[in-house]
Amino acid sequence: MTMRNLSSMAACIAAVTLLAGAAAAPVFAQAGVVDKTTHLTFSKPVQVPGTTLPAGTYVFRIANPASQTLWQVFDASGRHLLASFFYVSTRERTIPEANRAHGKPIVRFHETAQGVPPAVRVLYYPSDLAGNEFLYPREQAEKIAAVSHQPVLALDDNGARGDVARVITVDPAAPDAASK
């Protein structure tokens, strides 16, 4: 054997060894957690659970991307927390509905009477087909239901007493009585 052949054989053996080692090496994959953050600008005051936001720009962010149950609202700089609240998933949009959004968030409101700031009902994050329906404190939900004449999702008062809070629907026909 010539030196050249030995050199080629050594290169082949090295390549086979590297391939075998790579095939035997464990592969680790980690799913990324999506940090859902979007900026929303309102030209007039709007209600979100727990507060009314004056006209302006706000940062809406999922508080814990791993659990995705809580939205937070910050001022335009993203430094000052103004509200945090729970939500539930809504029905999924159709593909044509999502396409019409052109990659922008969609906000749907509860109807309110003249002079009453509209209440955000659902936020569709740009990349999600399902929306996030906001859960209002019961007292605020009763007021929204009374002026919108529509059911409003809310959290009962049990959470304030240290019990497990339940999602309830505030019926506009009887705002003082909520159904499960």
Coordinates of C-alpha atoms in Angstrom, one line a residue:
M1 CA 0.0 0.0 0.0
T2 CA 1.2 3.4 -0.8
M3 CA 1.2 6.3 1.5
R4 CA -1.6 7.9 -0.5
N5 CA -3.9 4.8 -0.1
L6 CA -3.2 4.7 3.7
S7 CA -4.1 8.3 4.0
S8 CA -7.4 7.8 2.1
M9 CA -8.2 4.8 4.2
A10 CA -7.5 6.7 7.4
A11 CA -9.8 9.5 6.2
C12 CA -12.6 7.0 5.4
I13 CA -12.2 5.4 8.9
A14 CA -12.2 8.8 10.5
A15 CA -15.4 9.8 8.6
V16 CA -17.2 6.6 9.5
T17 CA -16.2 7.0 13.1
L18 CA -17.5 10.6 13.2
L19 CA -20.8 9.5 11.5
A20 CA -21.3 6.6 13.9
G21 CA -20.6 8.9 16.9
A22 CA -23.0 11.5 15.6
A23 CA -25.7 8.9 15.1
A24 CA -25.2 7.6 18.6
A25 CA -25.2 11.0 20.2
P26 CA -28.4 11.9 21.9
V27 CA -30.4 14.7 20.3
F28 CA -32.1 17.2 22.6
A29 CA -35.0 19.4 21.5
Q30 CA -36.6 22.1 23.5
A31 CA -39.9 23.6 22.5
G32 CA -39.7 27.3 22.6
V33 CA -42.3 29.2 24.7
V34 CA -43.9 32.0 22.7
D35 CA -43.6 35.4 24.3
K36 CA -46.9 36.9 23.3
T37 CA -46.6 40.7 23.3
T38 CA -48.5 43.1 21.2
H39 CA -49.0 46.9 21.2
L40 CA -52.6 48.2 21.0
T41 CA -53.6 51.9 20.5
F42 CA -57.0 53.1 21.4
S43 CA -58.4 56.4 20.3
K44 CA -60.9 56.5 23.2
P45 CA -61.0 55.1 26.7
V46 CA -61.7 51.3 26.9
Q47 CA -62.5 48.9 29.7
V48 CA -60.4 45.9 30.5
P49 CA -60.9 43.7 33.5
G50 CA -60.4 45.7 36.7
T51 CA -59.8 49.2 35.1
T52 CA -60.6 51.7 32.4
L53 CA -57.6 52.6 30.1
P54 CA -57.5 56.2 28.8
A55 CA -56.9 56.7 25.1
G56 CA -53.4 55.8 24.2
T57 CA -50.9 53.0 23.4
Y58 CA -50.5 50.0 25.6
V59 CA -48.4 46.8 25.7
F60 CA -50.4 43.6 26.2
R61 CA -48.3 40.7 27.2
I62 CA -49.0 37.1 28.4
A63 CA -47.7 37.1 32.0
N64 CA -46.3 33.5 31.9
P65 CA -45.9 32.1 28.4
A66 CA -45.6 28.6 29.8
S67 CA -49.1 28.6 31.3
Q68 CA -50.8 31.2 29.1
T69 CA -53.7 32.1 31.4
L70 CA -53.0 35.7 32.3
W71 CA -52.8 38.8 30.3
Q72 CA -50.9 41.9 31.6
V73 CA -51.4 45.5 30.4
F74 CA -48.5 47.9 30.6
D75 CA -48.1 51.5 29.7
A76 CA -46.6 52.3 26.2
S77 CA -43.0 51.9 27.6
G78 CA -43.8 48.5 29.0
R79 CA -42.5 49.5 32.4
H80 CA -45.6 50.1 34.5
L81 CA -48.2 47.4 35.0
L82 CA -51.7 48.8 34.7
A83 CA -53.8 45.6 34.8
S84 CA -53.6 41.8 34.9
F85 CA -56.5 39.5 34.3
F86 CA -57.4 35.9 33.3
Y87 CA -58.9 34.8 30.0
V88 CA -60.4 31.7 28.4
S89 CA -60.0 30.6 24.8
T90 CA -62.8 31.4 22.4
R91 CA -63.8 29.8 19.1
E92 CA -61.2 29.7 16.4
R93 CA -61.3 32.1 13.6
T94 CA -61.6 30.8 10.1
I95 CA -58.5 31.0 7.9
P96 CA -60.1 33.8 5.8
E97 CA -60.8 35.8 9.0
A98 CA -57.2 35.4 10.1
N99 CA -55.9 36.4 6.6
R100 CA -58.1 39.5 6.7
A101 CA -56.2 40.6 9.8
H102 CA -53.0 40.8 7.9
G103 CA -50.9 39.7 10.9
K104 CA -52.3 42.3 13.2
P105 CA -54.1 41.7 16.5
I106 CA -57.9 41.9 16.4
V107 CA -59.9 43.3 19.3
R108 CA -63.6 42.8 19.7
F109 CA -65.7 44.8 22.2
H110 CA -68.9 44.4 24.2
E111 CA -71.4 47.0 23.1
T112 CA -72.0 49.8 25.6
A113 CA -74.2 52.8 25.8
Q114 CA -73.2 56.3 24.6
G115 CA -70.7 57.8 27.0
V116 CA -69.7 54.4 28.5
P117 CA -66.2 53.2 27.5
P118 CA -66.5 50.0 25.5
A119 CA -65.2 46.8 27.2
V120 CA -62.7 44.6 25.4
R121 CA -64.4 41.2 25.0
V122 CA -61.9 39.2 22.9
L123 CA -58.3 39.7 21.8
Y124 CA -57.0 37.7 18.8
Y125 CA -53.3 37.5 19.0
P126 CA -51.9 37.8 15.4
S127 CA -50.6 34.3 15.1
D128 CA -53.4 32.5 16.9
L129 CA -56.6 31.2 15.4
A130 CA -58.4 31.0 18.8
G131 CA -59.1 34.3 20.6
N132 CA -58.7 35.2 24.3
E133 CA -62.0 36.2 26.0
F134 CA -61.3 38.4 29.0
L135 CA -62.8 37.4 32.4
Y136 CA -64.1 40.5 34.2
P137 CA -64.6 40.9 38.0
R138 CA -68.2 40.1 38.7
E139 CA -69.2 43.7 39.7
Q140 CA -67.7 45.1 36.5
A141 CA -69.3 42.3 34.4
E142 CA -72.7 43.0 35.8
K143 CA -72.4 46.7 34.7
I144 CA -71.2 45.7 31.2
A145 CA -74.0 43.1 30.9
A146 CA -76.6 45.7 32.0
V147 CA -75.6 48.2 29.3
S148 CA -74.6 45.7 26.5
H149 CA -77.6 43.4 27.0
Q150 CA -75.2 40.6 26.3
P151 CA -73.8 37.8 28.5
V152 CA -70.3 38.7 30.0
L153 CA -67.8 36.1 31.3
A154 CA -66.6 36.8 34.8
L155 CA -64.9 35.4 37.8
D156 CA -67.0 34.8 40.8
D157 CA -66.1 36.4 44.1
N158 CA -64.8 33.2 45.7
G159 CA -61.2 33.9 44.7
A160 CA -61.2 37.1 46.9
R161 CA -62.1 34.9 49.9
G162 CA -59.2 32.5 49.3
D163 CA -61.4 29.8 47.6
V164 CA -61.1 28.7 44.0
A165 CA -62.5 31.2 41.6
R166 CA -64.9 29.9 39.0
V167 CA -65.7 31.3 35.6
I168 CA -69.3 32.4 35.5
T169 CA -71.6 34.0 32.9
V170 CA -73.3 37.2 34.0
D171 CA -76.8 37.2 32.4
P172 CA -77.9 40.7 31.3
A173 CA -81.5 39.8 32.0
A174 CA -80.7 39.4 35.7
P175 CA -77.3 41.1 36.4
D176 CA -77.5 40.3 40.1
A177 CA -77.7 36.6 39.3
A178 CA -75.0 34.8 37.5
S179 CA -75.2 31.3 36.0
K180 CA -72.4 28.8 35.9

